[in-house]
Amino acid sequence: MLERRSLRAPVTLGVVLIVLVVILGAIWAISSFIGSERSGLFWTLFILGSLLLLSILAGVIVYLTLTIKAVRLNQRQSNFIDSVTHELKSPIASLKLYLQTMSRHSVDESQQRDFHRIMLEDVERLDALINHLLDAARIDRGNEPEDDEVFRLDQLLAECGEAACMRYRLPVETVRVDCPPVTIRSQSVQLEILFRNLIDNAIKYGGSPAEVIVSIRPVEGKEDQVVVSITDNGVGIPYDKRRKIFGRFVRLGNELERSTPGTGLGLYLVRTVSKAVGASVRIRGRREIDGVAGTVFEVTMKQAVFDEPTE
């Protein structure tokens, strides 16, 4: 992945291109002293020079591709800095304002309760942001994989849905978990990161009010595989953007004009974790399924068994 590469590759490519240009120049100088175009040496140098020229052109194309990727990464990193700065500054400014108000003015008990509630929400917002960044850092470091364990996937999804509703102060009905009992062998911590980010994403980019449906269905013809669907009622994701949104720091639109909080790491974590646990993620438009606007994230997972027969 480009984000984790050092400067060794572009520097090596640049040195190789310079060497090839020097060799090509030497071949051209030697061939200019050969008077007869019918000599075997002339045609040998001509063929060798042509191959070197093609190699140089290919190297220039690769170098240009690396440069474009580097520029795009720099733009995404700038968006990431903007979003993190906003996510940090807003709750800190709020905490500072309420603490100054309580220290400089006398407030009644009702106002104190309201201030404490709002400050607690700000602290939870900061805690969620820090956990998000720590998850990304831990996954990027490539720590040793955890041992698989057997647990109830439907219970994990329900817990993720309840936690998301509490985090955004939404009714528990916002996330409807329609899942039969399913037992899976996998890494519970990794799956918690995966589905927490998918449900969080569905709430943030859903409609107003948001409606999220979490469901599980078996994969036809494969008894040990299931598909977990996270469905929202938002505007949907353009088809040409569906692969790009899994990149690091990628968020659609202009960061400074955006109203939804985030760092551009959520779906990157989804992609990385899904690969680590052997799952696959697919994006579908909700209109393809029931004709309603929205997006459906489908996660296909292995080593899962329904505890009860499904029709």
Coordinates of C-alpha atoms in Angstrom, one line a residue:
M1 CA 0.0 0.0 0.0
L2 CA 1.4 3.4 -1.0
E3 CA 0.8 5.0 2.4
R4 CA 3.3 2.6 4.0
R5 CA 6.0 2.7 1.4
S6 CA 9.2 4.6 2.0
L7 CA 11.1 6.8 -0.6
R8 CA 13.2 3.8 -1.7
A9 CA 10.9 2.9 -4.6
P10 CA 10.7 6.3 -6.3
V11 CA 14.4 7.1 -5.6
T12 CA 15.5 3.7 -7.1
L13 CA 13.2 4.2 -10.1
G14 CA 14.7 7.7 -10.7
V15 CA 18.2 6.4 -10.5
V16 CA 17.4 3.6 -12.9
L17 CA 15.8 6.1 -15.4
I18 CA 18.9 8.3 -15.3
V19 CA 21.2 5.3 -15.9
L20 CA 19.0 4.2 -18.8
V21 CA 19.1 7.7 -20.3
V22 CA 22.9 7.8 -20.1
I23 CA 23.2 4.3 -21.7
L24 CA 20.8 5.4 -24.5
G25 CA 22.9 8.5 -25.1
A26 CA 26.0 6.4 -25.3
I27 CA 24.3 4.1 -27.8
W28 CA 23.2 7.0 -29.9
A29 CA 26.7 8.5 -29.9
I30 CA 28.3 5.1 -31.0
S31 CA 25.7 4.5 -33.7
S32 CA 26.4 8.0 -35.1
F33 CA 29.9 6.9 -35.9
I34 CA 28.8 3.8 -37.8
G35 CA 28.6 4.8 -41.4
S36 CA 26.8 1.8 -42.8
E37 CA 23.2 1.0 -41.7
R38 CA 23.6 -2.5 -43.0
S39 CA 26.2 -3.5 -40.5
G40 CA 25.1 -6.0 -37.8
L41 CA 26.5 -3.7 -35.0
F42 CA 24.2 -0.8 -36.2
W43 CA 21.1 -3.0 -36.0
T44 CA 22.1 -4.4 -32.7
L45 CA 22.5 -1.0 -31.2
F46 CA 19.3 0.2 -32.9
I47 CA 17.3 -2.7 -31.3
L48 CA 19.0 -2.2 -27.9
G49 CA 18.3 1.6 -28.0
S50 CA 14.6 1.0 -28.9
L51 CA 14.2 -1.4 -26.0
L52 CA 15.9 1.1 -23.6
L53 CA 13.6 3.9 -24.9
L54 CA 10.5 1.8 -24.3
S55 CA 11.9 1.0 -20.8
I56 CA 12.4 4.7 -20.1
L57 CA 8.8 5.5 -21.3
A58 CA 7.4 2.8 -19.0
G59 CA 9.5 4.1 -16.1
V60 CA 8.2 7.6 -16.7
I61 CA 4.6 6.3 -16.7
V62 CA 5.2 4.4 -13.4
Y63 CA 6.9 7.5 -11.9
L64 CA 3.9 9.7 -12.9
T65 CA 1.5 7.2 -11.4
L66 CA 3.4 7.2 -8.1
T67 CA 3.4 11.0 -8.1
I68 CA -0.4 11.2 -8.7
K69 CA -0.9 8.7 -5.8
A70 CA 1.3 10.7 -3.6
V71 CA -0.6 13.9 -4.4
R72 CA -3.9 12.3 -3.7
L73 CA -2.6 10.8 -0.4
N74 CA -1.4 14.3 0.6
Q75 CA -4.9 15.7 -0.1
R76 CA -6.6 12.9 2.0
Q77 CA -4.1 13.5 4.8
S78 CA -5.0 17.2 4.7
N79 CA -8.7 16.3 5.0
F80 CA -7.8 14.0 7.9
I81 CA -6.0 16.8 9.7
D82 CA -9.0 19.1 9.2
S83 CA -11.5 16.6 10.4
V84 CA -9.4 15.5 13.5
T85 CA -8.8 19.2 14.4
H86 CA -12.5 19.9 14.2
E87 CA -13.3 16.7 16.2
L88 CA -10.9 17.7 18.9
K89 CA -11.5 21.4 19.1
S90 CA -15.3 21.3 19.2
P91 CA -15.7 19.2 22.4
I92 CA -12.7 20.9 24.1
A93 CA -14.1 24.4 23.4
S94 CA -17.5 23.2 24.8
L95 CA -15.9 21.7 27.9
K96 CA -14.0 24.9 28.5
L97 CA -17.1 27.1 28.1
Y98 CA -19.2 25.1 30.6
L99 CA -16.4 24.8 33.1
Q100 CA -15.7 28.6 33.0
T101 CA -19.5 29.2 33.4
M102 CA -19.7 27.0 36.4
S103 CA -16.6 28.5 38.0
R104 CA -17.5 32.2 37.4
H105 CA -21.2 32.1 37.9
S106 CA -23.6 30.5 40.3
V107 CA -25.9 28.0 38.6
D108 CA -28.8 26.1 40.0
E109 CA -28.9 22.4 40.4
S110 CA -31.0 21.8 37.2
Q111 CA -28.4 23.7 35.2
Q112 CA -25.6 21.8 36.8
R113 CA -27.2 18.6 35.7
D114 CA -27.5 19.8 32.2
F115 CA -24.0 21.0 32.1
H116 CA -22.7 17.7 33.5
R117 CA -24.7 15.8 30.9
I118 CA -23.3 17.9 28.0
M119 CA -19.7 17.7 29.3
L120 CA -20.1 13.9 29.6
E121 CA -21.2 13.7 26.0
D122 CA -18.2 15.8 24.9
V123 CA -15.9 13.5 26.9
E124 CA -17.5 10.5 25.3
R125 CA -17.0 12.1 21.9
L126 CA -13.3 12.6 22.6
D127 CA -13.0 9.0 23.9
A128 CA -14.7 7.6 20.7
L129 CA -12.3 9.6 18.5
I130 CA -9.2 8.4 20.4
N131 CA -10.4 4.8 20.3
H132 CA -10.9 5.2 16.6
L133 CA -7.4 6.4 16.1
L134 CA -6.0 3.7 18.4
D135 CA -7.8 1.0 16.4
A136 CA -6.3 2.3 13.1
A137 CA -2.8 2.5 14.6
R138 CA -3.0 -1.0 16.1
I139 CA -4.2 -2.5 12.8
D140 CA -1.5 -0.6 10.9
R141 CA 1.2 -1.9 13.1
G142 CA 0.2 -5.4 12.1
N143 CA 0.2 -6.9 15.6
E144 CA 0.0 -10.7 16.0
P145 CA -3.4 -12.0 15.1
E146 CA -5.6 -13.0 18.0
D147 CA -6.9 -16.5 18.6
D148 CA -10.3 -17.4 17.1
E149 CA -13.1 -17.9 19.6
V150 CA -16.6 -19.1 19.4
F151 CA -19.4 -16.6 20.1
R152 CA -22.8 -15.4 19.1
L153 CA -22.6 -13.1 16.1
D154 CA -26.2 -11.9 16.5
Q155 CA -25.5 -10.7 20.1
L156 CA -22.4 -8.9 19.0
L157 CA -24.4 -7.1 16.3
A158 CA -27.1 -6.1 18.9
E159 CA -24.5 -4.8 21.3
C160 CA -22.9 -2.7 18.5
G161 CA -26.3 -1.3 17.5
E162 CA -27.2 -0.4 21.1
A163 CA -23.8 1.3 21.7
A164 CA -24.2 3.4 18.5
C165 CA -27.6 4.6 19.5
M166 CA -26.3 5.6 23.0
R167 CA -23.3 7.3 21.4
Y168 CA -25.5 9.5 19.1
R169 CA -28.3 9.9 21.7
L170 CA -30.8 8.2 19.4
P171 CA -33.8 5.9 20.2
V172 CA -32.8 2.2 20.3
E173 CA -35.3 1.7 17.5
T174 CA -33.0 3.6 15.1
V175 CA -30.9 0.4 14.7
R176 CA -33.2 -2.6 14.1
V177 CA -31.3 -5.9 14.5
D178 CA -33.2 -8.6 12.7
C179 CA -30.9 -11.6 13.2
P180 CA -31.6 -15.2 14.2
P181 CA -29.2 -16.9 16.6
V182 CA -25.9 -17.4 14.8
T183 CA -22.7 -18.9 16.2
I184 CA -19.4 -18.0 14.6
R185 CA -15.7 -18.9 15.1
S186 CA -13.6 -15.7 14.6
Q187 CA -12.0 -12.8 16.4
S188 CA -14.6 -11.0 18.5
V189 CA -12.5 -7.8 19.0
Q190 CA -11.9 -7.5 15.3
L191 CA -15.5 -8.1 14.3
E192 CA -16.6 -5.5 16.9
I193 CA -14.4 -2.9 15.2
L194 CA -15.8 -3.9 11.8
F195 CA -19.5 -3.8 12.6
R196 CA -19.2 -0.8 15.0
N197 CA -17.8 1.2 12.1
L198 CA -20.4 0.0 9.6
I199 CA -23.3 0.8 11.9
D200 CA -21.7 4.1 12.9
N201 CA -21.3 5.0 9.2
A202 CA -24.9 4.0 8.5
I203 CA -26.2 6.3 11.2
K204 CA -24.1 9.3 10.2
Y205 CA -24.9 9.1 6.5
G206 CA -28.5 7.9 6.9
G207 CA -31.6 9.9 6.4
S208 CA -33.3 12.2 8.8
P209 CA -34.3 10.5 10.9
A210 CA -31.8 7.7 10.4
E211 CA -33.1 4.1 10.0
V212 CA -30.6 1.3 10.1
I213 CA -31.4 -2.4 9.5
V214 CA -29.0 -5.2 10.5
S215 CA -29.8 -8.6 9.2
I216 CA -28.2 -12.0 8.6
R217 CA -29.0 -14.5 5.9
P218 CA -27.3 -17.8 4.9
V219 CA -25.2 -18.1 1.7
E220 CA -27.0 -20.3 -0.8
G221 CA -25.2 -23.6 -1.3
K222 CA -22.6 -22.9 1.5
E223 CA -23.7 -24.1 4.9
D224 CA -20.9 -22.5 6.9
Q225 CA -21.2 -19.0 5.4
V226 CA -23.5 -16.1 6.2
V227 CA -24.0 -12.6 4.9
V228 CA -24.5 -9.7 7.4
S229 CA -26.3 -6.7 5.8
I230 CA -26.1 -3.2 7.2
T231 CA -28.8 -1.1 5.4
D232 CA -29.4 2.6 5.8
N233 CA -31.8 5.1 4.3
G234 CA -29.4 7.7 3.1
V235 CA -28.8 9.2 -0.3
G236 CA -26.6 6.3 -1.4
I237 CA -23.0 6.1 -2.7
P238 CA -22.2 6.7 -6.4
Y239 CA -21.2 3.6 -8.2
D240 CA -17.8 5.0 -9.2
K241 CA -17.0 5.9 -5.6
R242 CA -17.7 2.6 -4.0
R243 CA -14.2 1.3 -4.2
K244 CA -12.5 4.6 -3.3
I245 CA -14.3 5.0 0.0
F246 CA -12.4 2.1 1.6
G247 CA -9.1 4.0 1.3
R248 CA -7.4 5.6 4.2
F249 CA -8.5 9.2 5.0
V250 CA -11.1 9.1 2.2
R251 CA -14.3 11.0 2.8
L252 CA -16.6 12.2 0.0
G253 CA -17.0 15.9 -0.5
N254 CA -15.1 18.9 1.0
E255 CA -13.9 18.4 4.5
L256 CA -14.5 22.1 5.5
E257 CA -18.1 22.0 4.2
R258 CA -19.1 18.7 5.8
S259 CA -21.6 18.5 8.7
T260 CA -21.1 14.9 9.7
P261 CA -18.2 14.1 12.1
G262 CA -15.5 11.6 11.2
T263 CA -11.9 11.0 10.3
G264 CA -12.0 9.0 7.1
L265 CA -10.7 5.9 8.8
G266 CA -13.9 4.0 9.5
L267 CA -14.3 2.2 6.2
Y268 CA -10.5 1.8 5.9
L269 CA -10.7 -0.2 9.2
V270 CA -13.7 -2.2 7.8
R271 CA -11.7 -3.2 4.7
T272 CA -8.5 -4.0 6.7
V273 CA -10.3 -6.0 9.4
S274 CA -12.4 -7.9 6.9
K275 CA -9.3 -9.1 5.2
A276 CA -7.7 -10.1 8.5
V277 CA -10.7 -12.3 9.5
G278 CA -11.2 -13.8 6.0
A279 CA -14.4 -11.9 5.3
S280 CA -15.4 -9.9 2.2
V281 CA -17.3 -6.6 1.9
R282 CA -19.7 -5.6 -0.9
I283 CA -21.6 -2.4 -1.4
R284 CA -25.0 -2.3 -3.1
G285 CA -27.5 0.4 -3.7
R286 CA -30.7 -0.1 -1.7
R287 CA -32.8 0.7 -4.7
E288 CA -31.6 -2.5 -6.3
I289 CA -33.2 -4.5 -3.4
D290 CA -36.4 -2.7 -2.4
G291 CA -36.5 0.5 -4.5
V292 CA -35.7 2.8 -1.5
A293 CA -32.8 5.2 -1.4
G294 CA -29.9 4.1 0.7
T295 CA -26.8 1.9 0.8
V296 CA -26.4 -1.7 1.8
F297 CA -23.0 -3.1 3.1
E298 CA -22.9 -6.8 2.8
V299 CA -20.2 -8.7 4.8
T300 CA -19.8 -12.4 3.8
M301 CA -18.3 -14.4 6.7
K302 CA -17.1 -18.0 7.1
Q303 CA -17.3 -20.5 9.9
A304 CA -20.8 -19.4 10.9
V305 CA -23.6 -21.7 11.8
F306 CA -27.3 -20.9 12.5
D307 CA -28.4 -22.2 15.8
E308 CA -31.9 -22.8 14.5
P309 CA -33.1 -23.9 11.1
T310 CA -33.9 -21.0 8.8
E311 CA -36.6 -21.1 6.1

